[in-house]
CSV table of C-alpha atoms and ligand atoms in Angstrom, one decimal:
chain,number,residue,atom,x,y,z
A,1,MET,CA,61.0,167.6,-56.6
A,2,GLU,CA,64.2,169.2,-57.6
A,3,ILE,CA,65.1,171.2,-60.6
A,4,TYR,CA,68.5,172.3,-61.8
A,5,ASN,CA,68.3,176.1,-62.1
A,6,THR,CA,70.8,177.7,-64.6
A,7,LEU,CA,70.4,181.0,-62.6
A,8,THR,CA,71.7,179.6,-59.3
A,9,ARG,CA,73.8,176.8,-61.0
A,10,LYS,CA,72.4,174.2,-58.6
A,11,LYS,CA,69.5,171.8,-58.1
A,12,GLU,CA,66.8,173.5,-56.0
A,13,PRO,CA,63.5,172.2,-54.5
A,14,PHE,CA,60.7,173.0,-56.8
A,15,GLU,CA,58.3,175.4,-55.2
A,16,PRO,CA,56.1,177.3,-57.7
A,17,ARG,CA,55.2,180.8,-56.9
A,18,LYS,CA,51.5,180.1,-56.3
A,19,ASP,CA,50.7,176.8,-54.6
A,20,LYS,CA,50.0,174.2,-57.3
A,21,LYS,CA,49.9,176.6,-60.2
A,22,VAL,CA,52.9,176.5,-62.6
A,23,GLN,CA,53.5,179.0,-65.4
A,24,MET,CA,56.0,177.9,-67.9
A,25,PHE,CA,57.4,179.5,-71.1
A,26,VAL,CA,59.7,177.9,-73.6
A,27,CYS,CA,61.4,179.7,-76.6
A,28,GLY,CA,59.8,178.4,-79.8
A,29,PRO,CA,61.1,178.3,-83.4
A,30,THR,CA,61.9,181.0,-85.8
A,31,VAL,CA,59.7,179.9,-88.7
A,32,TYR,CA,61.7,180.3,-91.9
A,33,ASP,CA,62.3,176.6,-92.6
A,34,TYR,CA,61.3,173.1,-91.3
A,35,VAL,CA,62.2,172.4,-87.7
A,36,HIS,CA,65.0,169.9,-87.2
A,37,ILE,CA,65.4,167.1,-84.7
A,38,GLY,CA,67.7,169.3,-82.5
A,39,ASN,CA,64.8,171.8,-82.0
A,40,ALA,CA,62.5,168.8,-81.4
A,41,ARG,CA,64.7,167.7,-78.5
A,42,THR,CA,63.9,170.9,-76.7
A,43,PHE,CA,60.2,170.8,-77.5
A,44,VAL,CA,59.7,167.1,-76.7
A,45,PHE,CA,61.6,167.5,-73.4
A,46,PHE,CA,59.4,170.4,-72.2
A,47,ASP,CA,56.3,168.6,-73.4
A,48,VAL,CA,57.4,165.8,-71.0
A,49,VAL,CA,58.1,168.4,-68.2
A,50,ALA,CA,54.6,169.9,-68.6
A,51,LYS,CA,52.9,166.4,-68.7
A,52,TYR,CA,54.9,165.2,-65.7
A,53,LEU,CA,54.0,168.3,-63.6
A,54,LYS,CA,50.3,167.7,-64.5
A,55,HIS,CA,50.7,164.1,-63.5
A,56,ARG,CA,52.0,165.4,-60.1
A,57,GLY,CA,48.8,167.4,-59.7
A,58,TYR,CA,50.1,170.9,-60.8
A,59,ASP,CA,47.9,173.2,-62.8
A,60,VAL,CA,50.3,173.9,-65.7
A,61,GLU,CA,49.9,176.9,-68.0
A,62,TYR,CA,52.5,176.3,-70.7
A,63,ILE,CA,53.2,178.9,-73.5
A,64,GLN,CA,55.6,178.7,-76.4
A,65,ASN,CA,56.2,181.6,-78.7
A,66,ILE,CA,56.6,181.4,-82.5
A,67,THR,CA,59.0,184.0,-83.9
A,68,ASP,CA,57.2,184.9,-87.1
A,69,ILE,CA,59.1,188.2,-87.7
A,70,ASP,CA,62.9,188.2,-87.8
A,71,ASN,CA,65.8,189.0,-90.1
A,72,LYS,CA,66.2,185.5,-91.2
A,73,ILE,CA,62.5,185.2,-92.2
A,74,ILE,CA,62.8,188.5,-94.2
A,75,GLU,CA,66.0,187.4,-96.0
A,76,GLN,CA,64.7,184.0,-96.8
A,77,ALA,CA,61.3,185.3,-98.0
A,78,GLN,CA,63.0,187.9,-100.2
A,79,LYS,CA,65.2,185.2,-101.8
A,80,GLU,CA,62.1,183.3,-102.7
A,81,GLY,CA,60.2,186.4,-103.7
A,82,ALA,CA,57.6,185.8,-101.0
A,83,ASP,CA,55.8,188.1,-98.6
A,84,PRO,CA,57.7,187.6,-95.2
A,85,LEU,CA,54.6,187.3,-93.1
A,86,GLU,CA,52.9,184.8,-95.5
A,87,TYR,CA,56.2,182.9,-95.6
A,88,ALA,CA,56.4,182.7,-91.8
A,89,LYS,CA,52.8,181.7,-91.7
A,90,LYS,CA,53.4,178.7,-94.0
A,91,TYR,CA,56.3,177.4,-91.8
A,92,SER,CA,54.4,178.1,-88.6
A,93,GLU,CA,51.6,175.8,-89.8
A,94,ILE,CA,54.1,173.1,-90.9
A,95,PHE,CA,55.8,173.4,-87.4
A,96,LYS,CA,52.5,172.9,-85.6
A,97,GLU,CA,51.7,169.9,-87.8
A,98,ASP,CA,55.1,168.4,-87.1
A,99,MET,CA,54.7,168.9,-83.4
A,100,LYS,CA,51.3,167.3,-83.4
A,101,ALA,CA,52.7,164.3,-85.4
A,102,LEU,CA,55.5,164.0,-82.8
A,103,GLY,CA,52.9,163.9,-80.0
A,104,VAL,CA,53.9,167.4,-78.6
A,105,THR,CA,50.5,168.4,-77.3
A,106,SER,CA,51.0,170.5,-74.2
A,107,PRO,CA,52.0,174.1,-75.3
A,108,GLU,CA,49.8,176.9,-76.3
A,109,TYR,CA,51.4,178.7,-79.2
A,110,LYS,CA,51.6,182.4,-79.4
A,111,ASN,CA,52.8,184.3,-82.5
A,112,ALA,CA,55.1,187.3,-82.1
A,113,THR,CA,53.1,189.3,-84.7
A,114,ASP,CA,49.9,188.8,-82.7
A,115,HIS,CA,51.5,190.7,-79.8
A,116,ILE,CA,52.7,193.9,-81.3
A,117,PRO,CA,50.6,196.1,-78.9
A,118,GLU,CA,52.2,194.4,-75.9
A,119,VAL,CA,55.7,194.8,-77.5
A,120,ILE,CA,55.0,198.5,-78.1
A,121,LYS,CA,53.8,198.9,-74.5
A,122,GLN,CA,57.0,197.4,-73.1
A,123,VAL,CA,59.3,199.4,-75.4
A,124,GLN,CA,57.5,202.5,-74.3
A,125,THR,CA,57.9,201.6,-70.6
A,126,LEU,CA,61.7,201.0,-71.1
A,127,LEU,CA,62.0,204.4,-72.8
A,128,ASP,CA,60.0,206.1,-70.1
A,129,LYS,CA,62.2,204.5,-67.4
A,130,ASP,CA,65.4,205.5,-69.3
A,131,ASN,CA,66.5,201.9,-69.8
A,132,ALA,CA,66.3,202.4,-73.6
A,133,TYR,CA,67.4,205.1,-76.1
A,134,VAL,CA,66.7,205.9,-79.7
A,135,ILE,CA,69.3,205.8,-82.5
A,136,GLU,CA,67.7,207.9,-85.3
A,137,GLY,CA,67.0,206.0,-88.5
A,138,ASP,CA,68.0,202.7,-86.9
A,139,GLY,CA,66.0,201.7,-83.8
A,140,ILE,CA,65.5,201.7,-80.1
A,141,TYR,CA,68.2,200.0,-78.0
A,142,PHE,CA,68.3,198.7,-74.5
A,143,ASP,CA,71.0,200.5,-72.5
A,144,LEU,CA,73.0,197.9,-70.6
A,145,SER,CA,74.7,200.4,-68.3
A,146,THR,CA,71.3,200.8,-66.6
A,147,PHE,CA,71.1,197.1,-65.6
A,148,PRO,CA,74.1,196.1,-63.4
A,149,ASP,CA,72.7,192.5,-63.1
A,150,TYR,CA,73.4,191.8,-66.7
A,151,GLY,CA,75.3,188.5,-66.9
A,152,LYS,CA,73.7,186.9,-63.8
A,153,LEU,CA,72.3,184.0,-65.8
A,154,SER,CA,75.3,183.1,-68.0
A,155,GLY,CA,78.1,184.4,-65.9
A,156,ARG,CA,79.1,186.6,-68.8
A,157,THR,CA,79.2,190.4,-69.3
A,158,ALA,CA,78.2,192.8,-72.0
A,159,GLY,CA,81.9,193.4,-72.6
A,160,MET,CA,82.3,189.7,-73.5
A,161,ALA,CA,79.4,190.0,-75.8
A,162,ASP,CA,80.7,189.2,-79.2
A,163,ASP,CA,77.7,187.1,-80.0
A,164,ALA,CA,75.4,189.6,-78.4
A,165,VAL,CA,76.0,191.7,-81.5
A,166,SER,CA,73.9,189.3,-83.5
A,167,ARG,CA,70.9,189.4,-85.8
A,168,ILE,CA,69.8,193.0,-85.7
A,169,ASP,CA,71.9,194.5,-83.0
A,170,ASP,CA,74.8,195.9,-84.9
A,171,SER,CA,75.3,199.7,-84.8
A,172,ASP,CA,78.3,201.9,-84.2
A,173,LYS,CA,76.1,204.5,-82.5
A,174,LYS,CA,75.3,202.2,-79.5
A,175,ARG,CA,76.2,203.5,-76.1
A,176,ASN,CA,77.6,200.1,-74.9
A,177,ARG,CA,78.9,197.2,-76.9
A,178,GLY,CA,76.3,194.7,-75.8
A,179,ASP,CA,73.3,197.0,-76.2
A,180,PHE,CA,70.6,195.2,-78.2
A,181,SER,CA,67.7,196.5,-80.2
A,182,ILE,CA,64.2,196.2,-78.8
A,183,TRP,CA,62.6,198.0,-81.8
A,184,LYS,CA,63.8,198.4,-85.4
A,185,PHE,CA,62.5,201.3,-87.4
A,186,SER,CA,60.9,200.6,-90.8
A,187,GLN,CA,63.1,199.8,-93.7
A,188,GLU,CA,62.1,199.5,-97.3
A,189,GLY,CA,60.4,196.2,-98.0
A,190,ASP,CA,60.3,195.1,-94.3
A,191,PRO,CA,57.0,194.4,-92.5
A,192,SER,CA,56.3,197.3,-90.2
A,193,TRP,CA,53.7,198.3,-87.6
A,194,PRO,CA,52.7,201.8,-86.5
A,195,ALA,CA,54.1,202.9,-83.1
A,196,PRO,CA,54.2,206.2,-81.2
A,197,PHE,CA,58.0,206.2,-81.2
A,198,GLY,CA,58.3,205.4,-84.9
A,199,ASP,CA,56.9,202.7,-87.1
A,200,GLY,CA,58.9,199.5,-87.2
A,201,ARG,CA,59.1,195.9,-86.0
A,202,PRO,CA,60.1,194.2,-82.7
A,203,GLY,CA,63.7,193.3,-81.8
A,204,TRP,CA,64.6,189.6,-81.2
A,205,HIS,CA,64.3,189.5,-77.4
A,206,ILE,CA,61.3,191.7,-76.7
A,207,GLU,CA,58.6,189.4,-78.1
A,208,ASP,CA,59.1,186.8,-75.4
A,209,THR,CA,58.8,189.2,-72.4
A,210,ALA,CA,55.9,191.0,-74.1
A,211,ILE,CA,54.1,187.7,-74.5
A,212,THR,CA,54.8,186.4,-71.0
A,213,GLU,CA,53.9,189.7,-69.3
A,214,LYS,CA,50.6,189.6,-71.0
A,215,TYR,CA,49.7,186.0,-69.9
A,216,PHE,CA,51.7,185.5,-66.7
A,217,GLY,CA,52.5,189.0,-65.5
A,218,PRO,CA,56.0,190.3,-64.7
A,219,GLN,CA,57.1,187.2,-62.8
A,220,TYR,CA,56.6,183.5,-63.4
A,221,ASP,CA,57.9,180.0,-62.6
A,222,ILE,CA,59.8,178.2,-65.4
A,223,HIS,CA,61.5,179.5,-68.5
A,224,GLY,CA,63.1,176.9,-70.8
A,225,GLY,CA,65.0,176.7,-74.1
A,226,GLY,CA,68.1,175.2,-75.6
A,227,GLN,CA,71.5,176.1,-74.1
A,228,ASP,CA,72.3,178.3,-77.1
A,229,LEU,CA,69.8,180.8,-75.8
A,230,ILE,CA,71.3,181.4,-72.3
A,231,PHE,CA,73.4,184.2,-73.8
A,232,PRO,CA,72.5,186.7,-75.0
A,233,HIS,CA,68.8,185.9,-75.5
A,234,HIS,CA,67.7,185.0,-72.0
A,235,GLU,CA,70.1,187.4,-70.4
A,236,ALA,CA,68.4,190.1,-72.5
A,237,GLU,CA,65.0,189.0,-71.5
A,238,ILE,CA,65.9,189.3,-67.8
A,239,ALA,CA,67.3,192.9,-68.4
A,240,GLN,CA,64.1,193.9,-70.2
A,241,GLN,CA,61.5,192.5,-67.8
A,242,GLU,CA,63.3,193.3,-64.5
A,243,SER,CA,63.9,196.9,-65.8
A,244,ALA,CA,60.3,197.3,-67.0
A,245,SER,CA,58.7,196.0,-63.8
A,246,ARG,CA,61.5,196.7,-61.3
A,247,LEU,CA,60.7,193.3,-59.8
A,248,LYS,CA,63.0,190.3,-59.5
A,249,PRO,CA,63.5,187.6,-60.1
A,250,PHE,CA,61.7,187.7,-63.5
A,251,VAL,CA,61.8,183.9,-63.6
A,252,LYS,CA,62.2,181.5,-60.7
A,253,TYR,CA,63.7,178.5,-62.5
A,254,TRP,CA,65.7,178.6,-65.7
A,255,MET,CA,66.0,175.3,-67.5
A,256,HIS,CA,68.2,174.6,-70.5
A,257,VAL,CA,68.5,171.6,-72.8
A,258,GLY,CA,71.8,170.4,-74.1
A,259,PHE,CA,72.6,170.3,-77.8
A,260,LEU,CA,71.7,167.5,-80.2
A,261,VAL,CA,74.9,167.0,-82.1
A,262,ASN,CA,75.4,165.7,-85.6
A,263,LYS,CA,78.9,164.6,-86.5
A,264,ASP,CA,80.4,166.4,-83.5
A,265,GLN,CA,78.7,169.7,-84.4
A,266,LYS,CA,75.5,171.3,-82.9
A,267,MET,CA,72.7,170.5,-85.2
A,268,SER,CA,71.5,173.9,-86.6
A,269,LYS,CA,69.7,175.3,-89.5
A,270,SER,CA,72.4,177.9,-90.2
A,271,THR,CA,75.2,175.3,-90.8
A,272,GLY,CA,72.9,173.1,-92.8
A,273,ASN,CA,73.8,169.9,-90.9
A,274,PHE,CA,70.3,169.1,-89.9
A,275,GLU,CA,67.6,166.4,-90.3
A,276,THR,CA,64.1,167.7,-90.3
A,277,VAL,CA,61.4,166.3,-88.1
A,278,ASN,CA,59.2,166.2,-91.1
A,279,GLU,CA,61.5,163.8,-93.0
A,280,LEU,CA,62.4,161.7,-90.0
A,281,LEU,CA,58.7,161.1,-89.3
A,282,LYS,CA,58.4,159.5,-92.7
A,283,LYS,CA,61.1,157.0,-91.6
A,284,TYR,CA,60.3,156.4,-87.9
A,285,PRO,CA,57.1,156.3,-85.9
A,286,LYS,CA,56.8,159.2,-83.4
A,287,GLU,CA,57.4,156.8,-80.5
A,288,VAL,CA,60.8,155.9,-81.8
A,289,LEU,CA,61.8,159.6,-82.2
A,290,ARG,CA,60.5,160.5,-78.7
A,291,PHE,CA,62.3,157.5,-77.1
A,292,TYR,CA,65.5,158.5,-78.8
A,293,LEU,CA,65.1,162.2,-77.8
A,294,LEU,CA,64.4,161.3,-74.1
A,295,SER,CA,67.1,158.7,-73.9
A,296,ALA,CA,69.8,161.1,-72.6
A,297,HIS,CA,69.6,163.4,-69.6
A,298,HIS,CA,68.3,166.8,-70.9
A,299,GLN,CA,71.5,168.7,-69.9
A,300,SER,CA,73.8,166.3,-71.7
A,301,PRO,CA,74.6,166.4,-75.4
A,302,LEU,CA,72.7,163.9,-77.5
A,303,GLU,CA,74.3,162.4,-80.6
A,304,PHE,CA,72.3,161.8,-83.8
A,305,ASN,CA,73.2,158.9,-86.1
A,306,GLU,CA,71.6,156.0,-87.9
A,307,GLU,CA,72.9,153.4,-85.5
A,308,ILE,CA,71.3,155.2,-82.5
A,309,MET,CA,68.0,155.5,-84.4
A,310,GLU,CA,68.1,151.8,-85.3
A,311,ALA,CA,68.7,151.0,-81.6
A,312,SER,CA,65.7,153.1,-80.6
A,313,LYS,CA,63.6,151.3,-83.2
A,314,GLN,CA,64.6,148.0,-81.7
A,315,GLY,CA,63.8,149.3,-78.2
A,316,ILE,CA,60.3,150.3,-79.2
A,317,LYS,CA,59.8,147.0,-81.1
A,318,LYS,CA,60.5,145.2,-77.8
A,319,VAL,CA,57.8,147.3,-76.1
A,320,LYS,CA,55.3,146.4,-78.9
A,321,THR,CA,56.0,142.7,-78.6
A,322,TRP,CA,55.7,142.7,-74.9
A,323,LEU,CA,52.3,144.5,-75.1
A,324,GLY,CA,51.2,141.8,-77.6
A,325,TYR,CA,51.9,139.1,-75.0
A,326,ILE,CA,50.3,141.1,-72.2
A,327,ASP,CA,47.2,141.6,-74.3
A,328,LEU,CA,47.1,137.9,-75.1
A,329,ILE,CA,47.3,136.9,-71.4
A,330,ILE,CA,44.6,139.4,-70.6
A,331,THR,CA,42.2,138.3,-73.3
A,332,LYS,CA,42.7,134.6,-72.6
A,333,ASN,CA,42.1,135.4,-68.9
A,334,PHE,CA,45.1,133.3,-68.1
A,335,LYS,CA,45.2,132.0,-64.5
A,336,ILE,CA,48.2,130.7,-62.6
A,337,GLU,CA,48.8,129.0,-59.3
A,338,LYS,CA,52.3,130.3,-58.4
A,339,GLU,CA,53.0,134.0,-58.9
A,340,GLY,CA,56.2,135.6,-60.1
A,341,GLN,CA,58.3,138.0,-57.9
A,342,PHE,CA,57.8,141.2,-59.8
A,343,ARG,CA,56.7,144.3,-57.7
A,344,LEU,CA,55.0,147.1,-59.6
A,345,ASP,CA,54.8,149.4,-56.6
A,346,ILE,CA,58.6,149.4,-56.2
A,347,LEU,CA,59.0,150.2,-59.8
A,348,GLY,CA,56.6,153.1,-59.5
A,349,GLU,CA,58.6,154.5,-56.7
A,350,HIS,CA,61.8,154.4,-58.8
A,351,PHE,CA,60.0,156.0,-61.6
A,352,GLU,CA,58.7,158.9,-59.5
A,353,LYS,CA,62.1,159.3,-57.9
A,354,ALA,CA,63.9,159.6,-61.3
A,355,MET,CA,61.4,162.2,-62.6
A,356,ALA,CA,61.4,164.2,-59.4
A,357,ASP,CA,65.2,164.4,-59.7
A,358,ASP,CA,65.4,167.1,-62.3
A,359,PHE,CA,63.3,165.2,-64.8
A,360,ASN,CA,65.7,162.3,-65.3
A,361,THR,CA,64.0,160.9,-68.3
A,362,PRO,CA,66.6,158.1,-69.2
A,363,SER,CA,66.4,156.7,-65.7
A,364,ALA,CA,62.6,156.9,-65.7
A,365,ILE,CA,62.4,155.2,-69.1
A,366,SER,CA,64.7,152.4,-67.9
A,367,MET,CA,61.8,151.5,-65.5
A,368,PHE,CA,59.7,150.6,-68.5
A,369,PHE,CA,62.4,148.3,-69.7
A,370,SER,CA,63.0,146.8,-66.2
A,371,LEU,CA,59.3,146.0,-66.2
A,372,ILE,CA,59.4,144.5,-69.7
A,373,ASN,CA,62.6,142.5,-69.0
A,374,GLU,CA,61.5,141.1,-65.7
A,375,SER,CA,58.0,140.3,-66.7
A,376,ASN,CA,59.2,138.7,-69.9
A,377,LYS,CA,60.8,136.0,-67.7
A,378,ASP,CA,57.4,135.5,-65.9
A,379,ILE,CA,55.7,135.4,-69.3
A,380,GLN,CA,58.0,132.7,-70.7
A,381,ASN,CA,57.6,130.7,-67.5
A,382,GLN,CA,53.9,131.1,-67.4
A,383,LEU,CA,54.0,132.9,-64.1
A,384,LEU,CA,51.9,135.9,-65.0
A,385,ASP,CA,48.2,135.9,-64.7
A,386,ALA,CA,45.7,138.1,-66.4
A,387,SER,CA,45.0,140.4,-63.5
A,388,LYS,CA,48.6,141.2,-62.9
A,389,ALA,CA,49.2,141.5,-66.7
A,390,LYS,CA,46.3,144.1,-66.6
A,391,ASP,CA,48.0,146.0,-63.8
A,392,MET,CA,51.2,146.1,-65.7
A,393,LYS,CA,49.6,147.3,-68.8
A,394,ASP,CA,47.7,150.0,-66.9
A,395,TRP,CA,51.0,151.1,-65.3
A,396,VAL,CA,52.7,151.4,-68.7
A,397,ILE,CA,49.7,153.2,-70.3
A,398,GLU,CA,49.5,155.6,-67.4
A,399,LYS,CA,53.2,156.5,-67.4
A,400,ASN,CA,53.1,156.7,-71.2
A,401,LYS,CA,50.8,159.7,-71.0
A,402,ILE,CA,53.9,161.5,-70.0
A,403,PHE,CA,56.4,160.0,-72.4
A,404,GLY,CA,54.5,159.0,-75.5
A,405,ILE,CA,56.9,156.2,-76.4
A,406,VAL,CA,54.6,153.2,-76.3
A,407,PRO,CA,53.2,152.3,-79.8
A,408,GLU,CA,49.4,152.7,-80.1
A,409,ILE,CA,47.6,149.4,-79.7
A,410,ILE,CA,45.7,148.9,-82.9
A,411,GLU,CA,42.5,147.1,-83.1
A,412,ILE,CA,43.0,143.8,-85.0
A,413,PRO,CA,40.4,143.6,-87.8
A,414,LYS,CA,37.7,141.0,-87.4
A,415,ASN,CA,38.6,139.2,-90.7
A,416,ILE,CA,42.2,138.7,-89.4
A,417,THR,CA,41.0,137.3,-86.1
A,418,ASN,CA,38.6,135.0,-88.0
A,419,LEU,CA,41.4,133.8,-90.2
A,420,THR,CA,43.6,133.2,-87.2
A,421,ASP,CA,40.9,131.1,-85.6
A,422,GLN,CA,40.5,129.1,-88.8
A,423,ARG,CA,44.3,128.5,-88.8
A,424,GLU,CA,44.2,127.4,-85.2
A,425,SER,CA,41.5,124.7,-85.9
A,426,ALA,CA,43.4,123.6,-89.0
A,427,ARG,CA,46.5,123.2,-86.8
A,428,LYS,CA,44.6,121.3,-84.2
A,429,ASP,CA,43.4,118.9,-86.9
A,430,GLY,CA,46.9,118.4,-88.2
A,431,LYS,CA,46.0,120.1,-91.5
A,432,TRP,CA,49.4,121.8,-91.9
A,433,ASP,CA,49.1,122.8,-95.5
A,434,GLU,CA,45.9,124.6,-94.9
A,435,SER,CA,47.3,126.3,-91.8
A,436,ASP,CA,50.3,127.5,-93.9
A,437,LYS,CA,48.1,128.8,-96.6
A,438,ILE,CA,46.0,130.8,-94.1
A,439,ARG,CA,49.1,132.2,-92.5
A,440,ALA,CA,50.3,133.4,-95.9
A,441,GLN,CA,46.9,135.0,-96.5
A,442,ILE,CA,47.2,136.8,-93.2
A,443,GLU,CA,50.6,138.1,-94.1
A,444,LYS,CA,49.4,139.4,-97.4
A,445,MET,CA,46.9,141.5,-95.5
A,446,GLY,CA,49.7,143.1,-93.5
A,447,PHE,CA,49.6,141.1,-90.3
A,448,GLY,CA,51.7,138.2,-88.9
A,449,VAL,CA,50.9,135.3,-86.5
A,450,GLU,CA,53.4,134.1,-84.0
A,451,ASP,CA,52.7,130.8,-82.2
A,452,THR,CA,53.3,131.3,-78.5
A,453,ILE,CA,52.7,129.3,-75.3
A,454,TYR,CA,49.6,131.4,-74.9
A,455,GLY,CA,48.2,130.8,-78.4
A,456,PRO,CA,48.5,132.8,-81.6
A,457,LEU,CA,49.9,136.3,-81.2
A,458,ILE,CA,48.7,138.6,-84.1
A,459,VAL,CA,51.1,141.4,-85.0
A,460,LYS,CA,50.8,144.3,-87.4
A,461,LYS,CA,53.7,144.1,-89.9
B,1,LIG,P1,65.5,178.4,-83.2
B,1,LIG,O1,64.5,178.2,-84.2
B,1,LIG,O2,66.9,178.2,-83.8
B,1,LIG,O3,65.4,179.7,-82.4
B,1,LIG,O4,65.4,177.2,-82.1
B,1,LIG,C1,64.2,176.8,-81.5
B,1,LIG,C2,64.5,176.1,-80.2
B,1,LIG,O5,65.3,174.9,-80.4
B,1,LIG,C3,65.3,176.9,-79.1
B,1,LIG,O6,64.8,176.6,-77.8
B,1,LIG,C4,66.7,176.4,-79.3
B,1,LIG,O7,67.5,176.6,-78.2
B,1,LIG,C5,66.5,174.9,-79.6
B,1,LIG,N1,67.6,174.3,-80.4
B,1,LIG,C6,68.1,174.7,-81.5
B,1,LIG,N2,69.1,173.9,-81.9
B,1,LIG,C7,69.2,172.9,-81.0
B,1,LIG,C8,70.0,171.7,-80.9
B,1,LIG,N3,70.9,171.3,-81.8
B,1,LIG,N4,69.8,170.9,-79.8
B,1,LIG,C9,68.9,171.2,-78.9
B,1,LIG,N5,68.1,172.3,-78.9
B,1,LIG,C10,68.2,173.1,-80.0
């Protein structure tokens, strides 16, 4: 397997630090609003990464943080007259529900505010090692002049750091321009925690390294996030952890997901050009959203618009229809004399090759559609027997554990199958009026019947 590593700017063979064990961390949301489909791109992609690695036999420990204390949360909560921690808790719960509804099941979530002792420990270590200094009445800052490696991930330097002076890092008393706060002293109305160096709250970057140090130790295998986080956030994480432990590399493989763009602009909460997962899930099934999100290579930009969503919907409909035929062939135990040419083993090889090549999801997904397109020909020509249909279905169901793009097969209620049988016998007896009436009755109950060469195919409307 190969992974493109932002740190070395090339694809590298994937060799986790400890045999088959993989420790992976991905930056989660700042919970002051609903998550949007751009955030979901990152979360769905790493869900697939974790599931694929498990499929390859790795023992994956996947953690994602939830930033539940931050300037934006405090500002937003104050605007609405709410307690910031309660406010964050509400959106954190909504986030987890949205992820569940989207089939993102692999990460273990860790709240920043549940790890204050670990943050305090790391801040103290950085003070003790002279990597950090105090600005009275303000906070504790990381001193970038103590970390010459700063910029190795992004190819940028602290001097270029206009956007490093973000969120809570602005102070004219800093030693160096790009120095960032690791602890902010208490201010009126802000949530605050007691600490030996002065009560306050964590800086933006420190929660991640405090959390990963607790669960993984000072070094681990994969760190992921969106490309917007390479600088300064991930650069700052490297500075913190490699200074605290004096060990490098902090992370072996850095992976970054390209932006989801809406009308030529990165989708983001701050600009307001976003579509929430919560709303989109009311319009599209999770399979359609996942299919769309995985349809581009993770490092490329991905556009959002109604036409693309409609095309994704049609793609998933095709999968659903195909599965209906396959099930029909299996339940009828259809036998044939001459077999079609389709080779499942070759398809499997292509699938694994695509995924092993830096998780090329669009190429891997195209294997689902090759299978469907090719086997559809055999289906139409009655060249597919039940046992091969079963192998194909098993193949799709197995691979779908990674992708989550195949609609769930719903059990057809007994009264619907009974009505379909009655309609069939009416048709056989040439009672067309009766057959039409039964079809209308079935449709009223939310199902449809299509007459195929294999008999009636029942579909949920
Ligand atoms: P945030 O809540 O803004 O910190 O973002 C949470 C996660 O979503 C981070 O890993 C971001 O890098 C990622 N993210 C934010 N916006 C986008 C976008 N438009 N496309 C892809 N990933 C994004």
